[in-house]
Amino acid sequence: MSKNQRRIETKCVQGGYTPGNGEPRQVPIIQSTTFKYATSEDMGKLFDLEASGYFYSRLQNPTCDTVAAKICELEGGSAAMLLSSGQAASFFAVFNIASVGDHVVSSASIYGGTYNLFAVTMKKMGIEFTFVDPDCTEEELNAAFRPNTKAVFGETIANPALTVLDIEKFAKAAHAHGVPLIVDNTFATPIHCRPFEHGADIVTHSTTKYMDGHGVAVGGCIVDSGNFNWMAHADKFPGLCTPDESYHGITYAEKFGQGGAYITKATAQLMRDFGATQSPQSAFYLNLGLESLHVRMERHALNGRKVAEFLESSDKITWVNYPSLPSNKYYERTKKYMPNGTCGVVSFGVKGGRAAAEKFMKALKLIAIETHVADARSCCLHPASATHRQMNEQELIAAGVPGDLVRLSCGLENYQDLIDDLTQALESI
Ligand SMILES: *Cc1c(COP(=O)(O)O)cnc(C)c1O
């Protein structure tokens, strides 16, 4: 059986690394900044991208590459790279194909940090973003494109709004305009959704969340499907389809082909110049998390669903948002894209508004208050009194974060213990 035919659980455990005789069974941590060569000619070939190999860990490191190869297998891609954070992954994924004077279409329902990166920081770099309602019609979506549009961006399950992206609709519009669709697959993970199977071209991750799963290491990843034909749209992507003067005139799409060009360019240019590398030690931790990703995601999704069902039945709760609930707006879309479950994050409104939500949170004993989501320990956040505390009641509603909203990230505990904790805290209000 070839490696690619193996099932996803097997890829989680053994993907990316096949040790030879007498080599370490566990992925070794190559904690070395630099690599030794016998001659300058040998090293020169690496600098010219004439040979593949390691010379400096800012560009590539064997531990990081091994773990990237595992994530590449999980997503079903052609090439992948690790980065220092999810933010770095989102930035590199777009900046690799867009520069000053270009334009990108993005779903408006995305992680706040990504929104800020796009709407403020990348705007200062001369890249303009149009944010569209993820539930807009095809006509509205097509109308957002301009002649200088270079990519489309969205999140499989958006953090924190929990909207579910219609990946096929977004991919169709992107391809009709000759550009790739980039999907942030952080919340679903490749266990529950593989965006490439629905037409996405590039996937990004904040591996800080479920992929790591234990809250130990900040990290990011970019995976290329190898499906986007850059050369067929060479006028739009000169960075991939014309010679790179900083690498002696090589043309990435010619030299590395459709499956290798995008990640090679992001590594050779962006990693070289920005240095947002993941440390080998962090990559090792990430790999430990990946080894149980399939087991953990099943439990996160079960706990999320059980807790969401409990909340929906409680008379102290005004509304519940969880994509796998039959009452959810995205239930049908969720069944199509994530038939085996979604994630452990649930949001809900507490009867009595902001004051009641604060009192409820204070009364929780097992579930901790944290800004983090998506690790083994359950945690929750009241955005109106934490991340969004500068906003007044009207601004909160406009941001999709009403004062009564509590975001709960269900960990891997027994779900009945989570329900018991929620029950006693709700009784206190
Ligand atoms: C957390 C998060 C990010 C940012 O990732 P960091 O690792 O914190 O930089 C990006 N996208 C999504 C969906 C996230 O949840």
XYZ file of C-alpha atoms and ligand atoms in Angstrom:
444
model
C 0.000 0.000 0.000
C 1.469 3.376 -0.965
C 1.859 6.076 1.681
C -0.855 8.226 0.121
C -3.419 5.418 0.318
C -2.999 5.096 4.071
C -5.871 6.320 6.180
C -5.692 9.630 7.984
C -5.276 8.082 11.460
C -2.180 6.248 10.239
C -0.826 9.424 8.654
C -1.252 11.242 12.012
C 0.884 8.658 13.759
C 3.485 7.796 11.127
C 3.312 10.378 8.330
C 6.323 12.408 7.269
C 8.993 10.232 8.859
C 10.279 6.788 7.927
C 13.480 6.026 9.845
C 16.091 3.754 8.317
C 17.877 0.886 10.013
C 19.219 1.931 13.422
C 17.805 5.466 13.192
C 15.706 7.043 15.984
C 12.112 5.786 16.134
C 10.883 9.220 17.245
C 11.419 12.294 15.038
C 14.850 13.619 16.097
C 15.210 17.243 17.214
C 17.971 18.650 15.019
C 18.802 21.569 17.283
C 21.427 23.092 14.998
C 21.459 26.473 13.321
C 23.933 25.403 10.671
C 25.096 22.406 8.642
C 28.576 21.355 7.575
C 29.878 20.866 4.011
C 33.189 19.621 2.650
C 33.568 22.215 -0.095
C 32.292 25.678 -0.914
C 31.018 24.295 -4.226
C 28.756 21.834 -2.377
C 27.310 24.656 -0.314
C 27.058 26.997 -3.303
C 24.741 24.537 -5.063
C 22.341 24.799 -2.126
C 22.432 28.597 -2.192
C 21.622 28.539 -5.908
C 18.751 26.088 -5.300
C 20.617 23.693 -7.630
C 20.666 20.956 -4.986
C 18.371 20.373 -2.014
C 19.828 20.190 1.454
C 20.259 22.156 4.650
C 22.609 25.014 5.321
C 20.941 27.388 7.763
C 17.890 26.787 9.979
C 16.308 30.172 9.206
C 15.477 28.711 5.783
C 15.005 25.029 6.462
C 15.578 22.538 9.250
C 15.176 18.739 9.029
C 12.895 18.471 12.106
C 10.598 21.217 10.832
C 10.547 19.706 7.336
C 9.633 16.271 8.694
C 6.673 17.677 10.624
C 5.611 19.837 7.641
C 5.683 16.680 5.499
C 3.268 14.998 7.935
C 0.817 17.931 7.762
C 1.204 17.889 3.971
C 0.129 14.227 3.929
C -2.798 14.947 6.260
C -4.119 17.726 4.006
C -3.346 15.797 0.812
C -1.014 18.493 -0.528
C 2.111 18.638 -2.691
C 4.404 20.704 -0.412
C 4.301 22.376 3.012
C 6.314 24.558 5.377
C 6.193 25.332 9.092
C 6.243 28.916 10.390
C 6.633 30.618 13.744
C 2.884 31.283 14.179
C -0.492 31.220 12.495
C -0.177 34.953 11.894
C 3.073 34.389 9.985
C 1.361 31.654 7.949
C -1.526 33.952 6.941
C 0.901 36.742 6.047
C 3.262 34.554 3.988
C 0.382 32.747 2.253
C -0.941 36.023 0.830
C 2.284 38.017 0.462
C 3.861 35.177 -1.551
C 1.501 36.007 -4.440
C 0.391 39.610 -3.801
C 2.398 42.805 -3.473
C 1.968 46.576 -3.585
C -0.873 47.556 -5.915
C -2.622 44.182 -5.638
C -6.000 43.245 -4.201
C -7.403 40.265 -2.278
C -10.984 39.154 -1.610
C -11.529 37.824 1.923
C -14.434 36.506 3.910
C -15.341 39.082 6.557
C -15.841 36.303 9.089
C -12.237 35.548 10.046
C -10.013 35.534 13.126
C -9.551 39.049 14.575
C -5.766 38.898 14.276
C -6.020 37.986 10.598
C -8.521 40.776 10.005
C -6.124 43.275 11.547
C -3.196 41.909 9.518
C -5.181 42.315 6.292
C -7.172 45.500 6.951
C -4.447 47.520 8.677
C -0.910 46.159 8.341
C -0.991 44.735 4.807
C -2.990 47.757 3.677
C 0.023 49.847 4.741
C 2.100 47.616 2.450
C -0.143 48.616 -0.455
C -2.324 45.496 -0.642
C -6.039 46.179 -0.520
C -8.636 43.754 0.819
C -12.353 43.592 0.104
C -14.233 41.799 2.882
C -17.343 39.934 1.808
C -20.122 38.347 3.836
C -19.305 34.598 3.679
C -22.990 33.947 2.978
C -23.193 36.422 0.071
C -24.610 35.279 -3.267
C -22.348 34.170 -6.116
C -23.149 37.457 -7.881
C -22.076 39.504 -4.857
C -18.919 37.440 -4.512
C -17.994 37.814 -8.190
C -18.604 41.558 -7.967
C -15.849 41.868 -5.322
C -13.106 40.929 -7.826
C -10.926 43.478 -9.612
C -8.411 43.088 -12.449
C -5.602 43.211 -9.830
C -7.146 40.576 -7.485
C -4.553 37.900 -6.652
C -6.228 35.609 -4.113
C -9.358 34.738 -2.134
C -9.211 33.964 1.603
C -11.596 32.355 4.116
C -11.772 30.135 7.239
C -13.342 26.657 7.224
C -14.940 27.330 10.646
C -14.386 30.973 11.571
C -12.902 31.889 14.954
C -14.869 33.129 16.912
C -18.079 33.569 14.860
C -18.250 29.810 13.979
C -19.517 30.557 10.478
C -18.907 27.691 8.044
C -17.332 28.563 4.686
C -18.958 27.321 1.482
C -15.550 26.281 0.134
C -16.915 25.189 -3.272
C -18.634 28.538 -3.852
C -15.489 30.470 -2.938
C -13.234 28.153 -5.007
C -15.490 28.483 -8.045
C -15.400 32.288 -7.896
C -11.613 32.345 -7.315
C -10.953 30.029 -10.267
C -13.345 31.929 -12.547
C -11.071 34.938 -11.939
C -7.817 32.987 -12.352
C -6.679 33.165 -8.720
C -6.229 30.589 -5.915
C -8.425 30.091 -2.837
C -6.535 30.121 0.482
C -8.368 28.475 3.402
C -7.406 28.766 7.084
C -8.288 25.260 8.318
C -7.278 25.800 11.977
C -10.577 24.943 13.699
C -11.624 21.971 11.553
C -8.131 20.441 11.174
C -7.573 17.934 8.331
C -9.301 15.316 10.502
C -12.692 16.945 9.985
C -12.236 18.859 6.725
C -9.717 18.698 3.888
C -10.331 21.889 1.903
C -8.323 20.631 -1.121
C -11.035 18.001 -1.711
C -13.507 20.862 -2.221
C -11.409 23.048 -4.522
C -9.204 25.106 -2.189
C -5.658 25.594 -3.502
C -3.676 26.550 -0.396
C -4.343 25.764 3.273
C -2.988 27.605 6.302
C -2.994 26.660 9.981
C -2.390 28.145 13.354
C -0.863 24.935 14.716
C -1.042 26.648 18.131
C -4.611 25.345 18.420
C -5.804 21.744 17.883
C -2.770 20.559 15.890
C -0.533 21.090 18.934
C -3.544 20.513 21.148
C -1.824 20.913 24.509
C -1.181 24.648 24.577
C 2.603 24.279 24.566
C 3.920 25.848 21.331
C 2.903 28.720 19.055
C 3.256 27.742 15.394
C 1.883 27.908 11.869
C 1.868 25.924 8.651
C 1.163 26.489 4.940
C 0.274 23.619 2.598
C 0.044 23.847 -1.197
C -2.333 21.503 -3.035
C -0.229 21.659 -6.187
C -3.493 22.076 -8.114
C -3.239 25.724 -9.099
C -1.736 26.268 -12.542
C 0.388 29.397 -12.042
C 1.766 29.327 -15.570
C -1.761 29.463 -17.024
C -2.104 32.844 -15.239
C 1.499 33.956 -15.593
C 0.549 37.622 -16.064
C -1.029 37.674 -12.585
C 1.814 35.903 -10.802
C 5.115 37.330 -12.050
C 6.818 36.340 -8.787
C 6.310 32.665 -9.624
C 6.372 32.808 -13.413
C 9.248 35.194 -14.235
C 12.941 34.957 -13.239
C 13.891 35.765 -9.611
C 16.928 38.018 -9.756
C 17.780 37.219 -6.130
C 18.231 33.559 -7.200
C 20.248 33.966 -10.408
C 17.203 34.212 -12.589
C 15.424 30.956 -11.769
C 11.692 30.840 -12.505
C 9.987 28.968 -9.657
C 7.025 27.630 -11.649
C 9.399 26.195 -14.278
C 12.107 24.827 -12.034
C 9.944 23.433 -9.222
C 6.753 22.706 -11.168
C 3.146 23.311 -10.232
C 3.451 21.318 -6.988
C 6.668 22.860 -5.674
C 6.856 26.452 -6.908
C 4.705 28.190 -4.298
C 6.308 26.683 -1.170
C 9.833 26.933 -2.612
C 9.345 30.642 -3.308
C 7.843 31.250 0.159
C 10.832 29.485 1.723
C 13.591 30.880 -0.493
C 12.370 34.494 -0.501
C 10.020 35.169 2.409
C 11.639 32.934 5.012
C 15.058 34.181 3.955
C 13.961 37.818 4.285
C 11.487 37.745 7.200
C 12.827 34.790 9.189
C 9.519 33.688 10.747
C 10.863 30.187 11.414
C 9.555 27.605 13.838
C 12.137 26.179 16.226
C 12.956 22.463 15.915
C 11.944 22.028 19.570
C 8.483 23.483 18.866
C 8.154 21.303 15.762
C 8.884 18.271 17.957
C 6.069 19.259 20.347
C 3.769 19.851 17.389
C 4.523 16.364 16.112
C 3.636 14.829 19.480
C 0.282 16.606 19.223
C -0.268 15.422 15.653
C 0.278 11.800 16.689
C -3.039 11.898 18.581
C -4.892 14.528 16.499
C -7.428 12.016 15.149
C -8.226 10.669 18.625
C -8.452 14.129 20.173
C -10.599 15.759 17.452
C -13.206 13.036 17.782
C -13.428 13.776 21.526
C -13.372 17.578 21.133
C -16.260 17.304 18.669
C -18.205 14.907 20.926
C -17.732 17.167 23.962
C -18.670 20.247 21.913
C -21.856 18.614 20.686
C -22.894 17.253 24.118
C -22.275 20.608 25.787
C -24.087 22.498 22.993
C -27.100 20.165 23.349
C -27.125 20.715 27.109
C -26.940 24.508 26.715
C -29.739 24.461 24.143
C -31.960 22.651 26.662
C -31.199 25.104 29.509
C -33.717 27.847 30.303
C -30.869 30.110 31.477
C -29.400 30.287 27.972
C -30.909 32.520 25.274
C -29.084 31.185 22.204
C -26.415 28.619 21.271
C -24.102 28.701 18.250
C -22.499 25.379 17.291
C -22.316 24.259 13.644
C -23.142 20.592 14.328
C -26.479 21.368 16.043
C -29.504 20.636 13.809
C -30.897 24.078 14.784
C -27.752 25.816 13.452
C -27.878 27.998 10.366
C -24.920 26.055 8.933
C -26.116 22.549 9.797
C -26.613 21.397 6.170
C -23.322 22.942 5.035
C -21.561 21.395 8.023
C -22.932 17.941 7.115
C -21.506 18.380 3.611
C -18.030 19.660 4.547
C -17.595 18.099 8.022
C -19.780 14.982 8.180
C -17.826 13.504 11.113
C -17.980 16.531 13.390
C -16.518 19.999 13.791
C -14.612 21.206 16.849
C -14.916 21.849 20.577
C -15.739 25.548 20.429
C -19.303 26.584 21.294
C -20.627 30.104 21.815
C -23.811 31.033 23.642
C -25.763 33.839 25.290
C -26.537 33.914 28.990
C -30.015 35.104 30.019
C -29.628 38.404 31.871
C -26.995 39.800 29.480
C -23.541 41.065 30.312
C -23.865 41.085 34.129
C -25.238 37.554 34.223
C -22.503 36.327 31.851
C -19.821 37.772 34.144
C -21.383 36.224 37.248
C -21.732 32.866 35.512
C -18.059 32.873 34.463
C -16.894 33.665 37.995
C -18.806 30.667 39.306
C -17.126 28.139 37.000
C -14.788 25.764 38.832
C -13.453 23.273 36.274
C -13.602 25.467 33.174
C -10.890 28.155 33.343
C -11.023 31.702 31.998
C -8.428 32.086 29.205
C -8.090 33.902 25.893
C -6.869 30.644 24.339
C -9.018 28.046 22.569
C -8.587 24.524 21.299
C -6.452 22.610 23.724
C -6.900 19.663 26.064
C -8.245 21.730 29.004
C -11.655 23.378 28.753
C -11.635 27.147 28.934
C -13.947 30.037 28.284
C -13.904 33.735 27.587
C -16.381 36.585 27.934
C -15.182 38.817 25.063
C -17.219 41.857 26.204
C -15.223 42.048 29.423
C -11.880 40.822 28.006
C -10.745 40.993 24.355
C -13.490 43.470 23.321
C -13.743 45.494 26.564
C -13.090 48.849 24.888
C -16.330 48.548 22.930
C -19.731 49.845 24.011
C -22.942 47.816 23.681
C -23.635 48.984 20.102
C -20.091 48.421 18.907
C -20.165 44.920 20.402
C -23.278 44.039 18.416
C -21.759 45.445 15.212
C -18.679 43.262 15.803
C -20.880 40.177 16.178
C -19.927 39.899 19.857
C -23.013 40.774 21.929
C -22.509 41.524 25.638
C -24.031 38.209 26.696
C -21.736 36.072 24.462
C -19.571 33.458 26.151
C -17.093 31.467 24.046
C -16.434 28.025 25.464
C -13.680 25.741 24.200
C -14.464 22.162 25.223
C -11.325 20.205 26.017
C -10.838 16.492 26.453
C -12.390 16.032 29.909
C -15.468 13.883 30.490
C -18.346 15.896 29.016
C -20.605 15.156 31.989
C -18.102 16.939 34.265
C -18.220 19.955 31.924
C -22.028 19.897 31.980
C -22.004 19.602 35.803
C -19.722 22.647 36.073
C -21.909 24.652 33.681
C -25.034 23.572 35.596
C -23.754 24.736 38.989
C -22.490 28.027 37.512
C -25.825 28.690 35.767
C -27.671 27.984 39.021
C -25.646 30.729 40.714
C -27.127 33.479 38.534
C -5.239 31.662 16.512
C -5.594 31.754 15.096
C -4.738 32.369 14.161
C -3.447 33.021 14.579
O -2.563 32.045 14.977
P -1.322 32.293 16.020
O -0.685 30.960 16.057
O -1.924 32.747 17.305
O -0.454 33.343 15.388
C -5.127 32.368 12.832
N -6.286 31.819 12.431
C -7.131 31.227 13.306
C -8.409 30.637 12.800
C -6.831 31.179 14.660
O -7.682 30.606 15.519
